[in-house]
CSV table of C-alpha atoms and ligand atoms in Angstrom, one decimal:
chain,number,residue,atom,x,y,z
A,1,MET,CA,-11.0,16.4,-6.8
A,2,ASN,CA,-12.4,16.9,-10.4
A,3,LEU,CA,-14.1,13.8,-11.5
A,4,ASP,CA,-15.2,15.2,-14.8
A,5,LEU,CA,-13.4,13.5,-17.7
A,6,THR,CA,-15.0,15.7,-20.4
A,7,GLY,CA,-12.5,16.6,-23.0
A,8,THR,CA,-9.5,15.1,-21.2
A,9,HIS,CA,-6.7,13.1,-22.7
A,10,ILE,CA,-6.1,9.6,-21.3
A,11,LEU,CA,-2.4,9.2,-21.3
A,12,SER,CA,-1.4,7.5,-18.1
A,13,ILE,CA,-3.0,5.7,-15.2
A,14,SER,CA,-1.2,8.2,-12.9
A,15,GLN,CA,-3.8,10.8,-13.8
A,16,PHE,CA,-6.6,8.8,-12.0
A,17,GLU,CA,-7.9,8.7,-8.5
A,18,ARG,CA,-9.9,5.7,-7.2
A,19,GLU,CA,-13.2,7.7,-7.7
A,20,HIS,CA,-12.4,7.9,-11.4
A,21,ILE,CA,-12.1,4.2,-11.6
A,22,ASP,CA,-15.5,3.7,-9.9
A,23,LEU,CA,-17.0,6.2,-12.3
A,24,ILE,CA,-15.6,4.5,-15.4
A,25,PHE,CA,-16.6,1.1,-14.2
A,26,ASN,CA,-20.2,2.2,-13.4
A,27,VAL,CA,-20.5,3.6,-16.9
A,28,ALA,CA,-19.0,0.5,-18.3
A,29,ASP,CA,-21.6,-1.6,-16.6
A,30,ARG,CA,-24.3,0.5,-18.2
A,31,MET,CA,-22.8,-0.2,-21.7
A,32,GLU,CA,-23.5,-4.0,-21.4
A,33,PRO,CA,-26.9,-4.0,-23.2
A,34,TYR,CA,-25.2,-2.2,-26.2
A,35,ALA,CA,-22.1,-4.4,-26.2
A,36,GLN,CA,-24.3,-7.4,-26.1
A,37,ARG,CA,-26.5,-6.1,-29.0
A,38,LYS,CA,-29.7,-6.0,-26.9
A,39,ARG,CA,-30.0,-2.3,-27.8
A,40,VAL,CA,-28.4,0.2,-30.2
A,41,THR,CA,-27.7,3.8,-29.5
A,42,ARG,CA,-27.0,6.7,-31.9
A,43,VAL,CA,-25.7,9.0,-29.2
A,44,LEU,CA,-22.4,9.7,-31.1
A,45,GLU,CA,-24.0,10.0,-34.5
A,46,GLY,CA,-21.8,12.3,-36.6
A,47,ALA,CA,-18.7,12.0,-34.4
A,48,ILE,CA,-15.5,10.7,-35.8
A,49,LEU,CA,-12.8,8.6,-34.0
A,50,GLY,CA,-9.3,8.9,-35.5
A,51,ASN,CA,-7.9,5.5,-34.8
A,52,MET,CA,-4.2,5.9,-35.3
A,53,PHE,CA,-2.1,2.8,-34.8
A,54,PHE,CA,1.5,3.1,-35.7
A,55,GLU,CA,2.4,-0.3,-34.2
A,56,PRO,CA,0.8,-3.8,-34.6
A,57,SER,CA,-2.5,-4.2,-32.9
A,58,THR,CA,-5.6,-6.4,-33.3
A,59,ARG,CA,-7.8,-6.1,-30.2
A,60,THR,CA,-7.0,-2.7,-29.0
A,61,ARG,CA,-7.5,-1.1,-32.4
A,62,VAL,CA,-10.6,-3.1,-33.3
A,63,SER,CA,-12.2,-2.7,-29.9
A,64,PHE,CA,-11.6,1.0,-29.8
A,65,GLY,CA,-13.3,1.1,-33.3
A,66,CYS,CA,-16.2,-1.2,-32.3
A,67,ALA,CA,-16.8,0.7,-29.1
A,68,PHE,CA,-17.1,3.9,-31.0
A,69,ASN,CA,-19.3,2.3,-33.6
A,70,LEU,CA,-21.5,0.9,-30.9
A,71,LEU,CA,-22.1,4.4,-29.6
A,72,GLY,CA,-23.2,5.4,-33.1
A,73,GLY,CA,-19.9,7.1,-34.2
A,74,GLU,CA,-17.7,6.7,-37.3
A,75,VAL,CA,-14.1,5.4,-37.3
A,76,ARG,CA,-11.2,6.5,-39.6
A,77,GLU,CA,-8.0,4.6,-39.2
A,78,THR,CA,-4.4,4.6,-40.2
A,79,THR,CA,-2.2,1.6,-39.4
A,80,GLY,CA,1.6,1.4,-39.5
A,81,VAL,CA,4.2,4.1,-39.7
A,82,GLN,CA,5.1,3.0,-43.2
A,83,ASN,CA,1.6,3.8,-44.4
A,84,SER,CA,1.6,7.3,-42.9
A,85,ALA,CA,3.4,10.6,-43.5
A,86,LEU,CA,5.5,9.9,-40.4
A,87,ALA,CA,7.5,7.8,-42.8
A,88,LYS,CA,8.2,10.9,-44.9
A,89,GLY,CA,9.6,12.7,-41.9
A,90,GLU,CA,6.5,14.5,-40.7
A,91,SER,CA,6.6,15.5,-37.0
A,92,LEU,CA,4.1,14.2,-34.4
A,93,TYR,CA,3.2,17.9,-34.0
A,94,ASP,CA,2.1,18.3,-37.6
A,95,THR,CA,0.4,15.0,-37.7
A,96,ALA,CA,-1.5,15.8,-34.6
A,97,ARG,CA,-2.5,19.3,-35.8
A,98,VAL,CA,-3.9,17.8,-39.0
A,99,LEU,CA,-5.6,14.6,-37.7
A,100,SER,CA,-7.2,16.5,-34.9
A,101,GLY,CA,-8.9,18.6,-37.5
A,102,TYR,CA,-10.5,15.5,-39.0
A,103,SER,CA,-11.7,13.8,-35.8
A,104,ASP,CA,-13.5,14.5,-32.5
A,105,ILE,CA,-11.4,12.1,-30.5
A,106,ILE,CA,-8.2,10.1,-31.3
A,107,ALA,CA,-7.0,6.7,-30.1
A,108,MET,CA,-3.3,6.3,-30.8
A,109,ARG,CA,-0.5,3.7,-30.5
A,110,HIS,CA,3.1,4.5,-31.2
A,111,PRO,CA,6.4,2.6,-30.6
A,112,VAL,CA,8.1,5.4,-28.8
A,113,ALA,CA,7.5,6.0,-25.0
A,114,GLY,CA,6.1,9.5,-24.4
A,115,SER,CA,5.1,9.9,-28.1
A,116,VAL,CA,1.3,9.8,-27.4
A,117,ALA,CA,1.7,12.6,-24.8
A,118,GLU,CA,3.7,14.6,-27.3
A,119,PHE,CA,1.0,14.1,-29.9
A,120,ALA,CA,-1.7,15.0,-27.5
A,121,SER,CA,-0.1,18.3,-26.6
A,122,ALA,CA,-0.5,19.4,-30.2
A,123,SER,CA,-3.9,17.8,-30.7
A,124,ARG,CA,-7.1,19.9,-30.8
A,125,VAL,CA,-9.2,17.0,-29.6
A,126,PRO,CA,-8.8,14.5,-26.7
A,127,VAL,CA,-6.3,11.7,-27.2
A,128,ILE,CA,-6.4,8.2,-25.7
A,129,ASN,CA,-3.1,6.4,-25.3
A,130,GLY,CA,-3.5,2.9,-26.9
A,131,GLY,CA,0.1,2.0,-25.9
A,132,ASP,CA,3.3,4.2,-26.2
A,133,GLY,CA,6.3,1.9,-26.5
A,134,ALA,CA,7.1,0.1,-23.3
A,135,ASN,CA,5.7,2.9,-21.2
A,136,GLU,CA,1.9,2.6,-20.6
A,137,HIS,CA,-1.3,1.2,-21.9
A,138,PRO,CA,-4.0,2.8,-19.6
A,139,SER,CA,-7.1,1.5,-21.3
A,140,GLN,CA,-5.8,-2.1,-21.1
A,141,ALA,CA,-5.1,-1.7,-17.4
A,142,LEU,CA,-8.7,-0.4,-16.9
A,143,LEU,CA,-10.1,-3.4,-18.7
A,144,ASP,CA,-7.8,-5.7,-16.8
A,145,LEU,CA,-8.9,-4.3,-13.5
A,146,TYR,CA,-12.6,-4.3,-14.6
A,147,THR,CA,-12.1,-8.0,-15.4
A,148,ILE,CA,-10.4,-8.7,-12.0
A,149,LYS,CA,-13.2,-7.0,-10.3
A,150,LYS,CA,-15.9,-9.0,-12.1
A,151,GLU,CA,-14.0,-12.3,-11.7
A,152,LEU,CA,-13.6,-11.7,-8.0
A,153,ALA,CA,-17.1,-10.5,-7.5
A,154,ALA,CA,-18.3,-13.8,-8.7
A,155,LYS,CA,-16.5,-15.2,-5.7
A,156,HIS,CA,-17.8,-12.5,-3.4
A,157,ARG,CA,-14.5,-10.8,-3.1
A,158,ALA,CA,-13.3,-7.2,-3.7
A,159,VAL,CA,-10.2,-5.8,-5.4
A,160,ASP,CA,-8.9,-4.7,-2.0
A,161,GLY,CA,-7.1,-7.7,-0.6
A,162,LEU,CA,-6.3,-9.0,-4.0
A,163,ARG,CA,-3.5,-11.5,-4.5
A,164,ILE,CA,-2.0,-11.3,-8.0
A,165,ALA,CA,1.0,-12.8,-9.8
A,166,MET,CA,2.3,-11.0,-12.9
A,167,ILE,CA,4.4,-13.2,-15.0
A,168,GLY,CA,6.8,-12.8,-17.9
A,169,ASP,CA,8.3,-9.7,-19.4
A,170,LEU,CA,7.7,-7.1,-16.7
A,171,LYS,CA,10.4,-4.8,-18.0
A,172,TYR,CA,9.0,-4.0,-21.4
A,173,GLY,CA,5.4,-5.0,-20.8
A,174,ARG,CA,3.4,-1.8,-20.8
A,175,THR,CA,0.2,-3.5,-19.7
A,176,VAL,CA,1.8,-4.6,-16.4
A,177,HIS,CA,3.3,-1.1,-16.0
A,178,SER,CA,-0.2,0.5,-16.2
A,179,LEU,CA,-1.8,-2.3,-14.1
A,180,SER,CA,0.8,-1.8,-11.3
A,181,ARG,CA,0.1,1.9,-11.2
A,182,LEU,CA,-3.6,1.1,-11.0
A,183,LEU,CA,-3.2,-1.3,-8.1
A,184,THR,CA,-1.7,1.5,-6.0
A,185,LEU,CA,-5.2,3.0,-5.8
A,186,PHE,CA,-6.4,-0.1,-3.9
A,187,SER,CA,-5.4,-1.4,-0.5
A,188,ASP,CA,-3.9,-4.5,0.9
A,189,VAL,CA,-2.7,-6.1,-2.4
A,190,LYS,CA,-0.2,-8.9,-2.6
A,191,VAL,CA,1.8,-8.8,-5.8
A,192,ILE,CA,4.1,-11.5,-6.9
A,193,LEU,CA,6.4,-10.4,-9.8
A,194,ILE,CA,7.7,-13.4,-11.6
A,195,SER,CA,10.2,-12.7,-14.4
A,196,PRO,CA,13.7,-13.4,-15.5
A,197,LYS,CA,16.1,-11.2,-13.4
A,198,GLU,CA,16.9,-9.1,-16.5
A,199,LEU,CA,13.2,-8.5,-17.2
A,200,GLN,CA,12.0,-7.3,-13.8
A,201,LEU,CA,9.4,-4.6,-13.3
A,202,PRO,CA,11.0,-1.2,-13.3
A,203,GLU,CA,12.1,-0.3,-9.7
A,204,GLU,CA,10.1,2.9,-9.5
A,205,LEU,CA,6.8,0.9,-10.1
A,206,VAL,CA,7.8,-1.6,-7.4
A,207,GLU,CA,8.5,1.3,-5.0
A,208,ASP,CA,5.2,2.9,-5.8
A,209,MET,CA,3.3,-0.3,-4.9
A,210,ARG,CA,5.3,-0.7,-1.7
A,211,LEU,CA,4.6,2.9,-0.8
A,212,ALA,CA,0.9,2.1,-1.3
A,213,GLY,CA,1.4,-0.5,1.4
A,214,HIS,CA,1.3,-3.5,-0.9
A,215,ASP,CA,3.3,-6.7,-0.2
A,216,VAL,CA,5.5,-7.0,-3.3
A,217,ILE,CA,7.5,-10.2,-3.8
A,218,ILE,CA,10.0,-10.5,-6.6
A,219,SER,CA,10.7,-14.0,-7.9
A,220,ASP,CA,12.0,-15.9,-10.9
A,221,GLN,CA,10.2,-19.2,-10.0
A,222,LEU,CA,6.9,-19.7,-11.7
A,223,GLU,CA,5.8,-22.7,-9.6
A,224,ASP,CA,6.3,-21.1,-6.2
A,225,GLY,CA,4.9,-17.8,-7.3
A,226,ILE,CA,1.5,-18.9,-8.6
A,227,GLY,CA,0.6,-21.1,-5.6
A,228,HIS,CA,-1.5,-18.7,-3.5
A,229,VAL,CA,-2.9,-16.0,-5.8
A,230,ASP,CA,-6.4,-15.1,-7.0
A,231,ILE,CA,-5.1,-14.0,-10.4
A,232,ALA,CA,-2.2,-15.3,-12.5
A,233,TYR,CA,-1.6,-12.6,-15.1
A,234,SER,CA,0.7,-13.9,-17.8
A,235,THR,CA,2.4,-11.8,-20.5
A,236,ARG,CA,4.3,-12.2,-23.7
A,237,ILE,CA,8.1,-11.6,-24.1
A,238,GLN,CA,7.9,-8.2,-25.9
A,239,GLU,CA,10.4,-9.3,-28.5
A,240,GLU,CA,10.0,-6.1,-30.6
A,241,ARG,CA,11.5,-4.1,-27.8
A,242,PHE,CA,14.8,-6.0,-27.5
A,243,ALA,CA,18.0,-4.9,-29.2
A,244,SER,CA,18.3,-8.1,-31.1
A,245,GLN,CA,16.2,-11.2,-31.8
A,246,GLU,CA,18.9,-13.3,-30.2
A,247,GLU,CA,18.5,-11.5,-26.9
A,248,ALA,CA,14.7,-11.9,-27.0
A,249,ASP,CA,15.2,-15.6,-27.7
A,250,LEU,CA,17.0,-16.0,-24.4
A,251,TYR,CA,13.8,-15.4,-22.5
A,252,ARG,CA,11.1,-16.9,-24.7
A,253,GLY,CA,9.4,-20.0,-23.3
A,254,LYS,CA,10.8,-19.5,-19.8
A,255,PHE,CA,7.5,-19.3,-17.9
A,256,ARG,CA,4.9,-21.5,-19.4
A,257,LEU,CA,1.6,-22.1,-17.8
A,258,ASN,CA,-0.3,-25.2,-18.8
A,259,GLN,CA,-3.1,-27.3,-17.3
A,260,ALA,CA,-0.7,-29.7,-15.6
A,261,ILE,CA,1.2,-26.9,-13.9
A,262,TYR,CA,-2.0,-25.2,-13.0
A,263,THR,CA,-3.5,-28.3,-11.5
A,264,LYS,CA,-0.3,-29.1,-9.6
A,265,TYR,CA,0.6,-25.6,-8.2
A,266,CYS,CA,-2.4,-23.2,-8.3
A,267,GLU,CA,-5.2,-23.0,-5.8
A,268,PRO,CA,-8.5,-24.2,-7.3
A,269,ASN,CA,-10.3,-21.4,-9.2
A,270,THR,CA,-7.2,-19.2,-9.7
A,271,VAL,CA,-8.2,-16.9,-12.5
A,272,ILE,CA,-5.8,-16.9,-15.5
A,273,MET,CA,-5.4,-13.6,-17.4
A,274,HIS,CA,-3.3,-12.3,-20.3
A,275,PRO,CA,-3.6,-9.1,-22.2
A,276,LEU,CA,-3.2,-11.1,-25.4
A,277,PRO,CA,-1.8,-11.8,-27.9
A,278,ARG,CA,-0.4,-15.0,-26.3
A,279,ASP,CA,2.6,-16.2,-28.3
A,280,SER,CA,1.4,-19.6,-29.4
A,281,ARG,CA,4.6,-20.6,-31.1
A,282,SER,CA,6.1,-23.8,-29.6
A,283,THR,CA,9.2,-21.9,-28.6
A,284,ALA,CA,7.1,-19.5,-26.4
A,285,ASN,CA,3.7,-20.8,-25.5
A,286,GLU,CA,3.4,-18.9,-22.3
A,287,LEU,CA,-0.2,-19.9,-21.9
A,288,ASP,CA,-0.9,-23.3,-23.4
A,289,ASN,CA,-3.9,-24.1,-25.5
A,290,ASP,CA,-4.7,-27.0,-23.2
A,291,LEU,CA,-6.1,-24.4,-20.8
A,292,ASN,CA,-8.7,-23.4,-23.3
A,293,LEU,CA,-11.5,-25.4,-21.6
A,294,ASN,CA,-10.5,-24.4,-18.1
A,295,PRO,CA,-13.4,-22.2,-16.9
A,296,ASN,CA,-10.9,-20.0,-15.0
A,297,LEU,CA,-9.2,-19.0,-18.2
A,298,ALA,CA,-10.6,-15.4,-18.4
A,299,ILE,CA,-8.6,-14.2,-21.4
A,300,PHE,CA,-11.5,-13.9,-23.7
A,301,ARG,CA,-13.9,-12.4,-21.1
A,302,GLN,CA,-11.0,-10.0,-20.5
A,303,ALA,CA,-10.9,-9.1,-24.2
A,304,ASP,CA,-14.7,-8.7,-24.4
A,305,ASN,CA,-14.5,-6.3,-21.4
A,306,GLY,CA,-12.4,-4.0,-23.6
A,307,ILE,CA,-15.5,-3.0,-25.4
A,308,VAL,CA,-17.5,-1.7,-22.5
A,309,VAL,CA,-14.5,-0.1,-20.8
A,310,ARG,CA,-13.6,1.8,-24.0
A,311,MET,CA,-17.3,2.7,-24.6
A,312,ALA,CA,-17.3,4.2,-21.1
A,313,LEU,CA,-14.1,6.2,-21.8
A,314,PHE,CA,-15.6,7.6,-25.0
A,315,ALA,CA,-19.0,8.4,-23.3
A,316,LEU,CA,-17.3,10.2,-20.4
A,317,ILE,CA,-14.7,12.1,-22.5
A,318,LEU,CA,-17.4,13.2,-25.0
A,319,ASP,CA,-19.9,13.9,-22.2
A,320,VAL,CA,-22.8,11.8,-23.5
A,321,VAL,CA,-23.3,9.4,-20.6
A,322,ASP,CA,-26.7,10.8,-19.7
A,323,HIS,CA,-28.0,10.7,-23.3
A,324,ILE,CA,-27.1,7.2,-24.3
A,325,ASP,CA,-30.4,5.6,-23.4
A,326,LEU,CA,-32.3,8.5,-24.8
A,327,TYR,CA,-30.9,7.8,-28.3
A,328,SER,CA,-31.4,4.1,-28.1
A,329,ARG,CA,-33.8,1.4,-29.3
A,330,PRO,CA,-33.9,-2.5,-29.3
A,331,VAL,CA,-31.9,-4.2,-32.1
A,332,GLY,CA,-33.8,-5.3,-35.1
A,333,TRP,CA,-31.6,-8.1,-36.3
A,334,TYR,CA,-31.0,-11.7,-35.1
A,335,VAL,CA,-28.6,-11.8,-32.2
A,336,ASN,CA,-27.0,-15.0,-31.2
A,337,ARG,CA,-26.6,-14.1,-27.5
A,338,ARG,CA,-23.1,-14.7,-26.7
A,339,SER,CA,-22.4,-16.0,-23.3
A,340,ASN,CA,-19.0,-15.5,-21.8
B,401,NCD,C1,-0.5,-5.8,-25.4
B,401,NCD,C2,0.2,-4.5,-25.9
B,401,NCD,O1,0.1,-4.2,-27.1
B,401,NCD,O2,0.9,-3.9,-25.1
B,401,NCD,N1,-1.6,-6.1,-26.2
B,401,NCD,C3,-2.8,-5.5,-26.1
B,401,NCD,O3,-2.9,-4.3,-26.3
B,401,NCD,N2,-3.8,-6.3,-25.7
B,401,NCD,C4,0.4,-6.9,-24.9
B,401,NCD,C5,1.4,-7.4,-25.9
B,401,NCD,O4,1.5,-7.0,-27.1
B,401,NCD,O5,2.0,-8.4,-25.5
């Protein structure tokens, strides 16, 4: 097996073996002093990230950018189809040929499934899929699993043997698609898929998890499903993927987790995750603000982990892992050490 990620596109979780995940997570651990601003490194000085987000994004776009900056590189971005030449009818092929001449690596999000792979096939530099329609979001799954691993390690547990509930829009949610694929690399996982019947996880992903030997249960009952899990992974109804707003409205607010439900139904210390954004409108509110002080709410630790995982991907793809510390020094400015 070739473990070397130098120069590779990151398009789907399917391209990884378990050894890749160990490698990425080991490098991510080594990024911690830089992410926490204990040290700075200039290892990617002169390199340019093309951060191309043709769909709304806050944390994925900004954390890709920050991760690149933290390695000493520069970031150029474009946001929204309307602000790019795609709105003038330019093909993904032409856009890729041009933008890959301006950058050393590209992170891209696009509303159409398969578009990032199409773009990558014309790109002269490596491309990371930051989300292609309802298809995949591999870097999110990596940071999700990195978070699961860390949260479980604090309880002296490993990912093998994990019990996880995935809740909400499992049909259009690309984060759960990629995470399901990633879980097939582990063993003895119990997965409870809680969604409205119409928004169930695509059959092929369920099958792949069963083929991996996992115990997969499909349910439309939140309370029963979250009773015996280590991780409750909530998701937003992906309303932008529905044919009409009316259709999306049918499902919004169906599975709400709040402190009262958590206390009543979850085992103590069940970890709560969400890829974010959580939809905080009163009609949705899948993860209530009254959980904010619950120490098991891991959503912001999860978002923080996006930095080290994305730094690790850049370092591996651009082949600088062994040089990071060489080009580093302590920070010279005041750092308010953030604790998680
Ligand atoms: C997710 C996405 O864009 O798929 N957000 C993210 O990248 N953290 C989830 C969502 O939008 O609901």
